Amino acid sequence: MRTIKILMGLACLVAVVGIGFIAWTVLGRDPIHFAKGPRVTLAAYTGPSVTGAPPDLAHADLVMRGEYLTRAADCQACHTTDGGVPFAGGRAFKLPFGTLFSPNITPDQATGIGAWSDAEFLRAVHKGVGRGGKPLYPAFPYAAYTLLTDDDVLAIKAYLFSVKPIHAVAPENTLVFPFNQRLLMTVWSAMFDADTRFEPVADRAPEWNRGAYLVEAAGHCGECHSPRNLFQAIDNRKKFAGAVADGWRAYNISSDKPTGIGSWSEAQLASYLTNGHAAGRGSPAGPMREAVDMSLAHLTPGDVKAVVAYLRTVPPIADPALPATLAGPAPASAAKGPDGNPHGKALFAGACASCHDWTGSGALTANATLTGARAVNDPSAVNVVQMILTGNHDLVGKTQAYMPAFGPAYTDLEVADLANYVTARFGTAGRPIGPADVARFRQLR
Ligand code: HEC
Ligand code: HEC
Ligand code: HEC
């Protein structure tokens, strides 16, 4: 009898803890919870407008304002294949349980969104519900876009309706059961899509609120830079503490000094986000390069300042996997530096030193400077391997210099040896990468 009572007591305790944990996860925190101050609705906010296109475009027409906002929200990145027509869709999102493809969002009547009404478009972007009530996967970051005002979403629609309609149907998704059950997404969005518009924090400056709108509602930085909870929703308790995005490490961008961006200067941040390089901090690569080329580089200087001002205030969270200090320049002489990896060194001499120099300062362009870059100071070497495999994309024809992909030409062993040499010479060597690790990364492509 006593044992049964104890067991029942324990079962109740487990149930309460379980329910408590789920409630704690679901209730989460909204993205600007950390600011603590009182919120006001946009209608009640008296300062200069913090939504919409910036004042520089005050007199521009709806389509031009929409173009600016479409860029700020980076709709193009996901809705375009490598080298494909912008917004025509078909880009693959490889998930552990299959592949999801982005749809065509050009105004083609039959295969795009040409027949969508304003209400249908608003419902998709704010609530993740497509035409005919189709629940959408959160790979489409509607839980961030839900903060965009109706006016801004409709300006984006006006711009998308101004581009050339393309007849294109994305490949069928290959998600396995139960992930192919769209109805599950209804549950997900009920739990994690707040379905509320942006509310400024009354006691913060207009610039901060503008930055918050650009970062949280449009730029969806947290989609890549914040860890996720058990249900794959963003965990704002670890806001911007770093995560993995498309197989790349999207580093800590909280204001932690050693492992986040707390010790970056304003100028370094602005330059990284818009010029594709920051002196002493390296250059964005992979998914971040896309965000810079397609989105951030098109923001006005005022908006970039606002983004930086907002980022600065995100509370510090340390990433224990990153070293506290960045390695300095490597010796100028090829003869000096790490030995014990002659194969990696020989490959570096043949394929890399011409652009990166033996010191790690870019030989041809400052963009190729490796000294100070987080990627080479990350002991996991994940982004170094990814960069060797994929190189840079010259996405919008405005890239000054770009790195070729070495994935097709090199074996897994060659890539591993190179990556180990690069981290040892320019940064923080960790556990050496092996060919099997490289094979795993190739599979993510
Ligand atoms: C991070 C990637 C990503 C970004 C950024 C993104 N989308 Fe999408 N979007 C997707 C994916 C993936 C789907 C398909 C979801 C599904 O099949 O359930 C989608 C679906 C859609 C749909 C539904 C279309 C249909 O045929 O059902 C619309 C509309 C849409 N996106 C518009 C936009 C707009 C507007 C923006 C910018 C404000 C945007 N997307 C930004 C990935 C993205
Ligand atoms: C699609 C995913 C993605 C999105 C969206 C994204 N980032 Fe990144 N970000 C990355 C990746 C991956 C890296 C690492 C790049 C590298 O190693 O070169 C990175 C690097 C950075 C860095 C440099 C960190 C360091 O220590 O070197 C900053 C700063 C940054 N991102 C800011 C932002 C901001 C601000 C936004 C939103 C406006 C944003 N990112 C949106 C993926 C993303
Ligand atoms: C044609 C010039 C060129 C060559 C050759 C080249 N690179 Fe690069 N590399 C660049 C540029 C430019 C960047 C800066 C990234 C950017 O602008 O997006 C870069 C960036 C990098 C990064 C930083 C990635 C990150 O996540 O921040 C690494 C690591 C790297 N290169 C390694 C190599 C290795 C290893 C080789 C030889 C196999 C090589 N590079 C060959 C031009 C080159």
Coordinates of C-alpha atoms and ligand atoms in Angstrom, one line a residue:
M1 CA 0.0 0.0 0.0
R2 CA 2.7 2.4 1.1
T3 CA 4.7 1.6 -2.0
I4 CA 1.7 2.3 -4.3
K5 CA 1.2 5.7 -2.6
I6 CA 4.8 6.6 -2.9
L7 CA 4.8 5.6 -6.6
M8 CA 1.6 7.6 -7.2
G9 CA 3.1 10.6 -5.5
L10 CA 6.2 10.3 -7.7
A11 CA 4.1 10.0 -10.8
C12 CA 2.2 13.2 -9.9
L13 CA 5.4 15.0 -9.3
V14 CA 6.8 13.9 -12.7
A15 CA 3.6 15.1 -14.3
V16 CA 3.7 18.4 -12.6
V17 CA 7.3 19.0 -13.4
G18 CA 6.7 17.9 -17.0
I19 CA 3.7 20.2 -17.5
G20 CA 5.6 23.0 -15.8
F21 CA 8.5 22.5 -18.1
I22 CA 6.3 22.5 -21.2
A23 CA 4.5 25.7 -20.0
W24 CA 7.9 27.3 -19.3
T25 CA 9.0 26.5 -22.8
V26 CA 5.8 27.5 -24.5
L27 CA 5.5 30.8 -22.6
G28 CA 9.1 31.6 -23.5
R29 CA 9.9 35.2 -23.8
D30 CA 9.3 37.7 -26.5
P31 CA 12.3 38.9 -28.4
I32 CA 12.6 42.3 -26.6
H33 CA 11.7 41.0 -23.2
F34 CA 15.2 41.9 -22.0
A35 CA 14.4 45.6 -22.4
K36 CA 12.0 45.3 -19.5
G37 CA 10.4 48.8 -20.0
P38 CA 6.7 49.6 -20.6
R39 CA 5.4 48.9 -24.1
V40 CA 3.1 51.1 -26.0
T41 CA 1.1 50.4 -29.2
L42 CA 2.3 52.0 -32.3
A43 CA -0.8 54.1 -32.4
A44 CA 0.0 55.5 -29.0
Y45 CA 3.7 56.0 -29.7
T46 CA 4.5 59.7 -30.0
G47 CA 8.1 59.6 -31.2
P48 CA 9.3 59.6 -34.8
S49 CA 8.0 56.6 -36.8
V50 CA 10.0 53.4 -36.0
T51 CA 8.3 51.2 -38.7
G52 CA 8.1 51.5 -42.4
A53 CA 10.7 52.7 -44.9
P54 CA 13.3 55.2 -43.5
P55 CA 12.7 59.0 -43.8
D56 CA 15.1 59.0 -46.8
L57 CA 12.3 57.3 -48.7
A58 CA 9.4 59.3 -47.3
H59 CA 8.5 60.6 -50.7
A60 CA 9.1 57.4 -52.6
D61 CA 6.1 55.5 -54.0
L62 CA 4.7 52.3 -52.4
V63 CA 6.6 49.9 -54.6
M64 CA 10.0 51.6 -53.8
R65 CA 9.2 51.6 -50.1
G66 CA 8.1 47.9 -50.5
E67 CA 11.4 47.1 -52.2
Y68 CA 13.4 48.6 -49.3
L69 CA 11.3 46.6 -46.8
T70 CA 11.6 43.4 -48.9
R71 CA 15.3 43.7 -48.7
A72 CA 15.3 44.5 -45.0
A73 CA 13.3 41.3 -44.4
D74 CA 15.5 39.4 -46.9
C75 CA 12.6 37.6 -48.6
Q76 CA 14.9 37.0 -51.6
A77 CA 17.5 34.8 -49.8
C78 CA 15.2 31.9 -49.2
H79 CA 12.9 32.2 -52.2
T80 CA 15.7 32.0 -54.8
T81 CA 17.9 29.1 -55.9
D82 CA 21.6 29.6 -56.4
G83 CA 21.8 31.6 -59.6
G84 CA 18.1 31.4 -60.1
V85 CA 15.5 34.2 -60.8
P86 CA 14.9 36.2 -57.6
F87 CA 11.7 35.1 -55.7
A88 CA 10.9 32.2 -58.1
G89 CA 11.4 29.8 -55.2
G90 CA 12.8 26.2 -55.3
R91 CA 15.5 26.6 -52.8
A92 CA 16.0 23.5 -50.7
F93 CA 16.1 23.4 -47.0
K94 CA 17.7 20.2 -45.8
L95 CA 16.3 19.2 -42.5
P96 CA 17.1 16.0 -40.5
F97 CA 13.7 14.6 -41.5
G98 CA 13.7 15.5 -45.2
T99 CA 13.9 18.4 -47.6
L100 CA 11.5 21.4 -47.8
F101 CA 11.4 23.7 -50.8
S102 CA 10.5 27.4 -50.8
P103 CA 7.6 28.3 -53.1
N104 CA 7.5 30.8 -55.9
I105 CA 6.5 34.2 -54.6
T106 CA 6.6 36.1 -58.0
P107 CA 3.1 37.4 -59.1
D108 CA 2.5 34.5 -61.5
Q109 CA -1.2 33.7 -61.4
A110 CA -0.9 29.9 -61.7
T111 CA 2.3 29.0 -59.8
G112 CA 3.2 32.1 -57.7
I113 CA 1.2 34.5 -55.5
G114 CA -0.4 36.5 -58.4
A115 CA -4.0 35.5 -57.3
W116 CA -3.5 36.2 -53.6
S117 CA -5.6 38.9 -51.9
D118 CA -4.1 41.3 -49.3
A119 CA -5.8 39.4 -46.5
E120 CA -4.4 36.1 -47.7
F121 CA -0.9 37.6 -47.9
L122 CA -1.2 39.2 -44.4
R123 CA -2.4 35.9 -43.0
A124 CA 0.6 34.0 -44.5
V125 CA 3.2 36.5 -43.3
H126 CA 1.7 37.1 -39.8
K127 CA 0.3 33.7 -38.9
G128 CA 2.0 31.2 -41.2
V129 CA -1.3 30.2 -42.9
G130 CA -1.2 29.9 -46.7
R131 CA -3.9 30.0 -49.3
G132 CA -6.9 27.9 -48.6
G133 CA -5.9 27.5 -44.9
K134 CA -2.7 25.6 -45.6
P135 CA -0.5 25.6 -42.4
L136 CA 3.1 26.7 -43.3
Y137 CA 6.3 25.4 -41.9
P138 CA 8.3 27.8 -39.7
A139 CA 11.3 27.5 -42.0
F140 CA 9.4 30.5 -43.3
P141 CA 10.1 32.8 -40.3
Y142 CA 6.6 34.1 -39.8
A143 CA 7.1 34.0 -36.0
A144 CA 9.4 37.0 -36.6
Y145 CA 7.5 38.6 -39.4
T146 CA 4.4 38.6 -37.3
L147 CA 5.8 41.8 -35.7
L148 CA 5.7 43.7 -39.1
T149 CA 2.9 46.2 -39.4
D150 CA 0.1 45.6 -41.9
D151 CA 1.2 48.6 -43.9
D152 CA 4.8 47.2 -44.2
V153 CA 3.6 43.7 -45.2
L154 CA 1.3 45.2 -47.9
A155 CA 4.2 47.4 -49.2
I156 CA 6.2 44.2 -49.5
K157 CA 3.3 42.7 -51.4
A158 CA 3.1 45.7 -53.7
Y159 CA 6.8 45.3 -54.5
L160 CA 6.5 41.6 -55.1
F161 CA 3.6 42.2 -57.4
S162 CA 5.8 44.6 -59.4
V163 CA 8.4 42.0 -60.3
K164 CA 8.1 39.9 -63.5
P165 CA 5.8 36.9 -63.0
I166 CA 7.8 33.6 -63.4
H167 CA 6.1 30.3 -64.1
A168 CA 7.9 27.9 -61.8
V169 CA 6.8 25.1 -59.5
A170 CA 9.0 24.1 -56.6
P171 CA 9.9 20.4 -56.3
E172 CA 7.8 18.3 -53.9
N173 CA 8.9 18.2 -50.3
T174 CA 10.4 15.0 -49.1
L175 CA 9.6 15.2 -45.4
V176 CA 8.9 11.9 -43.7
F177 CA 6.0 11.0 -41.5
P178 CA 5.0 12.7 -39.1
F179 CA 6.7 15.8 -40.3
N180 CA 4.8 15.8 -43.6
Q181 CA 1.6 16.4 -41.6
R182 CA 1.0 20.2 -42.1
L183 CA -1.7 20.2 -39.5
L184 CA 1.1 19.8 -36.8
M185 CA 2.2 23.3 -37.8
T186 CA -1.1 24.7 -36.6
V187 CA -0.2 23.4 -33.1
W188 CA 3.3 24.9 -33.5
S189 CA 2.1 28.3 -34.5
A190 CA -0.5 28.4 -31.8
M191 CA 2.3 27.8 -29.3
F192 CA 5.1 29.9 -30.8
D193 CA 3.7 32.5 -33.2
A194 CA 2.6 35.4 -31.0
D195 CA 0.5 37.0 -33.8
T196 CA 1.1 40.5 -32.5
R197 CA 2.5 43.6 -34.1
F198 CA 5.6 45.4 -32.9
E199 CA 5.2 47.5 -29.8
P200 CA 7.9 50.1 -29.0
V201 CA 9.4 50.3 -25.6
A202 CA 8.3 53.7 -24.3
D203 CA 11.4 54.5 -22.3
R204 CA 13.9 53.7 -25.1
A205 CA 15.2 56.1 -27.7
P206 CA 13.5 56.1 -31.1
E207 CA 16.8 54.9 -32.6
W208 CA 16.7 51.8 -30.4
N209 CA 13.1 51.1 -31.2
R210 CA 13.9 51.4 -34.9
G211 CA 16.8 49.0 -34.5
A212 CA 14.5 46.6 -32.6
Y213 CA 12.0 46.7 -35.4
L214 CA 14.7 46.1 -38.1
V215 CA 16.4 43.3 -36.2
E216 CA 13.4 41.4 -34.8
A217 CA 10.5 42.0 -37.2
A218 CA 12.4 42.3 -40.5
G219 CA 16.0 41.0 -40.2
H220 CA 15.0 37.9 -38.2
C221 CA 18.7 37.7 -36.9
G222 CA 17.5 35.4 -34.1
E223 CA 16.4 32.7 -36.6
C224 CA 20.1 31.9 -37.1
H225 CA 21.8 33.4 -34.1
S226 CA 19.6 32.2 -31.2
P227 CA 19.5 28.7 -29.8
R228 CA 16.2 26.8 -30.2
N229 CA 14.1 25.0 -27.6
L230 CA 12.8 21.4 -27.7
F231 CA 10.1 22.4 -30.2
Q232 CA 12.5 24.1 -32.6
A233 CA 11.2 27.6 -31.6
I234 CA 13.6 30.3 -30.7
D235 CA 14.7 30.5 -27.1
N236 CA 14.9 34.1 -26.2
R237 CA 16.2 33.2 -22.8
K238 CA 19.5 32.6 -24.6
K239 CA 19.0 35.5 -27.0
F240 CA 21.7 35.7 -29.7
A241 CA 24.0 33.3 -27.8
G242 CA 24.9 31.5 -31.1
A243 CA 23.5 28.5 -33.0
V244 CA 23.9 26.4 -36.1
A245 CA 22.3 27.7 -39.4
D246 CA 22.4 25.7 -42.6
G247 CA 25.4 23.7 -41.2
W248 CA 27.3 26.9 -40.4
R249 CA 27.9 28.3 -36.9
A250 CA 26.1 31.6 -36.6
Y251 CA 28.2 33.0 -33.7
N252 CA 27.2 34.6 -30.5
I253 CA 26.1 38.2 -31.2
S254 CA 25.0 39.0 -27.7
S255 CA 27.1 41.8 -26.0
D256 CA 29.4 39.3 -24.3
K257 CA 32.9 40.8 -24.6
P258 CA 35.1 37.7 -25.0
T259 CA 32.8 35.5 -27.1
G260 CA 30.1 37.8 -28.5
I261 CA 30.3 41.3 -30.1
G262 CA 30.6 43.3 -26.9
S263 CA 34.2 44.3 -27.7
W264 CA 33.5 45.2 -31.4
S265 CA 33.4 49.0 -32.1
E266 CA 30.4 50.6 -33.7
A267 CA 32.4 51.1 -36.8
Q268 CA 33.4 47.5 -37.0
L269 CA 29.8 46.3 -36.6
A270 CA 28.5 48.7 -39.3
S271 CA 31.3 47.8 -41.7
Y272 CA 30.8 44.0 -41.2
L273 CA 27.1 44.3 -41.7
T274 CA 27.3 46.5 -44.8
N275 CA 30.7 46.3 -46.5
G276 CA 31.3 42.6 -46.1
H277 CA 34.4 43.1 -43.9
A278 CA 35.4 44.6 -40.6
A279 CA 39.1 45.5 -39.9
G280 CA 40.4 43.0 -37.3
R281 CA 37.1 40.9 -37.3
G282 CA 37.1 39.1 -40.6
S283 CA 34.4 38.9 -43.3
P284 CA 30.9 37.4 -43.3
A285 CA 30.8 34.1 -45.2
G286 CA 28.1 31.5 -46.0
P287 CA 24.5 32.4 -44.8
M288 CA 25.8 35.6 -43.3
R289 CA 27.3 36.7 -46.6
E290 CA 23.9 36.2 -48.1
A291 CA 22.3 38.3 -45.4
V292 CA 24.8 41.1 -46.0
D293 CA 24.7 41.1 -49.8
M294 CA 21.0 40.7 -50.3
S295 CA 19.7 42.6 -47.3
L296 CA 21.9 44.5 -44.9
A297 CA 24.1 46.2 -47.5
H298 CA 21.0 47.9 -48.8
L299 CA 20.0 49.6 -45.6
T300 CA 20.4 53.4 -45.2
P301 CA 23.3 54.5 -42.9
G302 CA 20.7 55.7 -40.4
D303 CA 19.1 52.3 -40.3
V304 CA 22.5 50.5 -39.9
K305 CA 23.2 52.8 -36.9
A306 CA 19.9 51.8 -35.4
V307 CA 20.6 48.1 -35.9
V308 CA 24.0 48.5 -34.2
A309 CA 22.6 50.6 -31.3
Y310 CA 20.0 47.9 -30.6
L311 CA 22.5 45.0 -30.9
R312 CA 24.7 46.7 -28.3
T313 CA 22.0 46.4 -25.7
V314 CA 21.3 42.6 -25.9
P315 CA 22.5 41.2 -22.6
P316 CA 25.8 39.3 -22.6
I317 CA 25.7 35.5 -22.7
A318 CA 29.1 33.6 -22.9
D319 CA 29.7 30.8 -25.3
P320 CA 31.9 28.4 -23.4
A321 CA 32.9 26.7 -26.7
L322 CA 34.8 29.8 -27.9
P323 CA 38.2 31.0 -26.6
A324 CA 38.3 34.3 -24.7
T325 CA 41.0 35.8 -26.9
L326 CA 41.5 36.0 -30.6
A327 CA 44.9 34.9 -32.1
G328 CA 47.1 37.7 -33.5
P329 CA 48.7 37.7 -37.0
A330 CA 50.7 34.6 -38.0
P331 CA 54.5 34.9 -38.9
A332 CA 55.2 36.4 -42.3
S333 CA 57.6 33.6 -43.2
A334 CA 56.2 30.3 -44.5
A335 CA 59.0 28.5 -42.8
K336 CA 57.6 29.6 -39.4
G337 CA 54.3 28.6 -37.9
P338 CA 52.8 25.2 -37.0
D339 CA 54.4 22.1 -38.2
G340 CA 53.2 18.5 -38.0
N341 CA 50.8 18.9 -40.9
P342 CA 53.0 19.2 -44.0
H343 CA 50.2 18.0 -46.2
G344 CA 47.9 20.8 -45.1
K345 CA 50.7 23.3 -45.3
A346 CA 51.6 22.3 -48.9
L347 CA 47.9 22.6 -49.9
F348 CA 47.7 26.0 -48.3
A349 CA 50.9 27.2 -50.1
G350 CA 49.4 26.1 -53.5
A351 CA 45.8 27.1 -53.2
C352 CA 45.3 29.7 -50.5
A353 CA 48.4 31.8 -49.7
S354 CA 48.1 33.9 -52.8
C355 CA 44.9 35.4 -51.4
H356 CA 45.3 35.0 -47.7
D357 CA 49.1 35.5 -47.3
W358 CA 51.1 33.6 -44.7
T359 CA 50.3 36.2 -42.1
G360 CA 46.6 35.9 -42.6
S361 CA 46.2 39.5 -43.8
G362 CA 44.6 39.5 -47.2
A363 CA 47.2 39.6 -49.9
L364 CA 44.8 40.8 -52.6
T365 CA 42.0 42.4 -50.7
A366 CA 41.4 43.3 -47.0
N367 CA 38.3 41.1 -47.2
A368 CA 40.5 38.1 -47.3
T369 CA 42.1 38.9 -43.9
L370 CA 41.7 35.9 -41.6
T371 CA 43.4 37.4 -38.6
G372 CA 40.7 38.1 -36.0
A373 CA 38.0 36.3 -37.8
R374 CA 35.8 34.2 -35.4
A375 CA 35.7 31.3 -37.9
V376 CA 39.5 30.6 -37.5
N377 CA 39.3 31.1 -33.8
D378 CA 36.5 28.6 -33.4
P379 CA 38.0 25.3 -32.3
S380 CA 35.3 23.3 -34.0
A381 CA 36.5 24.7 -37.4
V382 CA 33.0 24.2 -38.8
N383 CA 32.9 27.4 -40.8
V384 CA 36.5 26.9 -42.0
V385 CA 35.5 23.6 -43.5
Q386 CA 32.3 25.0 -44.9
M387 CA 34.2 27.9 -46.5
I388 CA 36.7 25.6 -48.1
L389 CA 33.9 23.4 -49.5
T390 CA 31.6 26.1 -50.8
G391 CA 33.6 29.3 -51.2
N392 CA 31.7 32.5 -51.6
H393 CA 28.8 33.2 -53.8
D394 CA 28.9 36.3 -56.0
L395 CA 25.2 36.7 -55.2
V396 CA 24.2 40.0 -56.6
G397 CA 27.2 40.9 -58.7
K398 CA 28.4 43.5 -56.2
T399 CA 31.0 41.3 -54.4
Q400 CA 34.4 42.9 -54.6
A401 CA 36.4 39.7 -54.2
Y402 CA 35.3 36.2 -53.8
M403 CA 36.7 32.8 -52.9
P404 CA 36.3 29.9 -55.2
A405 CA 34.8 26.6 -53.9
F406 CA 37.4 23.9 -53.3
G407 CA 34.9 21.2 -52.4
P408 CA 34.6 19.7 -55.9
A409 CA 38.4 19.5 -56.4
Y410 CA 39.6 18.3 -53.0
T411 CA 39.1 15.0 -51.2
D412 CA 37.7 14.9 -47.7
L413 CA 41.2 14.2 -46.4
E414 CA 42.6 17.3 -48.2
V415 CA 39.9 19.5 -46.9
A416 CA 40.4 18.2 -43.4
D417 CA 44.2 18.7 -43.5
L418 CA 43.7 22.2 -44.9
A419 CA 41.2 23.2 -42.2
N420 CA 43.5 21.9 -39.5
Y421 CA 46.4 23.9 -40.9
V422 CA 44.3 27.1 -41.2
T423 CA 43.0 27.0 -37.6
A424 CA 46.5 26.1 -36.2
R425 CA 48.2 28.9 -38.2
F426 CA 45.7 31.7 -37.8
G427 CA 43.6 30.9 -34.8
T428 CA 42.7 28.3 -32.2
A429 CA 43.3 24.7 -33.2
G430 CA 40.9 22.4 -31.4
R431 CA 40.3 18.7 -31.8
P432 CA 41.6 18.0 -35.4
I433 CA 39.0 17.6 -38.1
G434 CA 39.0 14.2 -39.9
P435 CA 37.8 13.1 -43.3
A436 CA 34.6 11.7 -41.8
D437 CA 33.7 15.1 -40.4
V438 CA 34.2 16.6 -43.9
A439 CA 32.0 13.9 -45.5
R440 CA 29.3 14.9 -43.0
F441 CA 29.4 18.5 -44.1
R442 CA 29.3 17.6 -47.7
Q443 CA 26.0 15.8 -47.1
L444 CA 24.4 19.0 -45.8
R445 CA 24.8 20.5 -49.2
Ligands
HEC1 C1 14.4 31.7 -43.9 C2 13.8 31.5 -45.2 C3 12.7 32.3 -45.6 C4 12.6 33.7 -45.6 C5 13.6 34.7 -45.1 C6 11.3 34.0 -46.2 N1 10.6 32.9 -46.6 FE1 8.8 32.8 -47.4 N2 8.8 30.8 -47.2 C7 9.9 30.0 -46.9 C8 9.6 28.6 -47.0 C9 10.6 27.4 -46.7 C10 8.2 28.5 -47.3 C11 7.4 27.2 -47.5 C12 6.8 26.8 -46.3 C13 5.9 25.7 -46.4 O1 5.9 25.0 -47.5 O2 5.1 25.4 -45.5 C14 7.8 29.9 -47.5 C15 6.5 30.3 -47.8 C16 6.1 31.5 -48.1 C17 4.8 31.9 -48.6 C18 3.6 30.9 -48.8 C19 3.5 30.7 -50.3 C20 2.7 29.6 -50.7 O3 2.6 29.3 -51.9 O4 2.1 28.9 -49.9 C21 4.8 33.3 -48.8 C22 3.6 34.1 -49.3 C23 6.1 33.7 -48.4 N3 6.8 32.7 -48.0 C24 6.5 35.1 -48.5 C25 7.6 35.5 -47.9 C26 7.9 36.9 -47.8 C27 7.0 38.1 -48.2 C28 9.2 37.0 -47.2 C29 9.9 38.3 -46.7 C30 9.1 39.1 -45.8 C31 9.6 35.6 -47.0 N4 8.7 34.8 -47.5 C32 10.8 35.3 -46.4 C33 11.2 30.5 -46.5 C34 11.4 31.8 -46.2
HEC2 C1 20.7 32.9 -42.5 C2 21.3 32.9 -41.2 C3 21.8 34.2 -40.6 C4 21.0 35.4 -40.5 C5 19.5 35.6 -40.9 C6 21.8 36.3 -39.8 N1 23.1 35.8 -39.6 FE1 24.7 36.8 -38.8 N2 25.8 35.2 -39.1 C7 25.4 34.0 -39.6 C8 26.6 33.1 -39.8 C9 26.6 31.7 -40.3 C10 27.7 33.8 -39.3 C11 29.2 33.3 -39.3 C12 29.8 33.9 -40.6 C13 31.3 33.5 -40.8 O1 31.8 32.7 -40.1 O2 31.9 34.2 -41.6 C14 27.2 35.1 -38.9 C15 28.0 36.1 -38.3 C16 27.5 37.3 -37.8 C17 28.3 38.3 -37.1 C18 29.8 38.2 -36.8 C19 30.0 37.4 -35.5 C20 31.5 37.1 -35.3 O3 31.8 36.9 -34.1 O4 32.3 37.1 -36.2 C21 27.5 39.3 -36.8 C22 27.9 40.6 -36.1 C23 26.2 39.0 -37.3 N3 26.2 37.8 -37.9 C24 25.1 39.8 -37.2 C25 23.8 39.5 -37.7 C26 22.7 40.4 -37.6 C27 22.7 41.8 -37.0 C28 21.7 39.8 -38.3 C29 20.3 40.3 -38.5 C30 20.2 41.6 -39.2 C31 22.2 38.5 -38.8 N4 23.5 38.4 -38.4 C32 21.4 37.6 -39.5 C33 24.1 33.6 -40.0 C34 23.1 34.5 -40.1
HEC3 C1 40.8 34.2 -54.9 C2 41.1 34.5 -53.6 C3 41.0 33.4 -52.5 C4 41.5 32.2 -52.5 C5 42.3 31.5 -53.6 C6 41.2 31.6 -51.2 N1 40.4 32.5 -50.5 FE1 39.7 32.1 -48.6 N2 38.7 34.0 -48.7 C7 38.8 34.9 -49.7 C8 38.0 36.0 -49.4 C9 37.8 37.3 -50.3 C10 37.4 35.8 -48.1 C11 36.5 36.7 -47.3 C12 35.1 36.1 -47.3 C13 34.1 37.0 -48.0 O1 34.5 38.1 -48.6 O2 33.0 36.6 -48.1 C14 37.9 34.5 -47.7 C15 37.6 33.9 -46.5 C16 38.1 32.7 -46.0 C17 37.9 32.2 -44.7 C18 37.0 32.8 -43.6 C19 35.6 32.1 -43.6 C20 34.7 32.6 -42.5 O3 33.8 31.8 -42.1 O4 34.8 33.7 -42.1 C21 38.6 31.0 -44.6 C22 38.7 30.1 -43.4 C23 39.3 30.8 -45.9 N3 39.0 31.9 -46.7 C24 40.2 29.8 -46.2 C25 40.7 29.6 -47.4 C26 41.5 28.4 -47.7 C27 41.8 27.3 -46.8 C28 41.9 28.5 -49.0 C29 42.7 27.6 -49.9 C30 42.0 26.3 -50.1 C31 41.4 29.8 -49.5 N4 40.7 30.4 -48.5 C32 41.6 30.3 -50.8 C33 39.6 34.7 -50.9 C34 40.3 33.6 -51.3

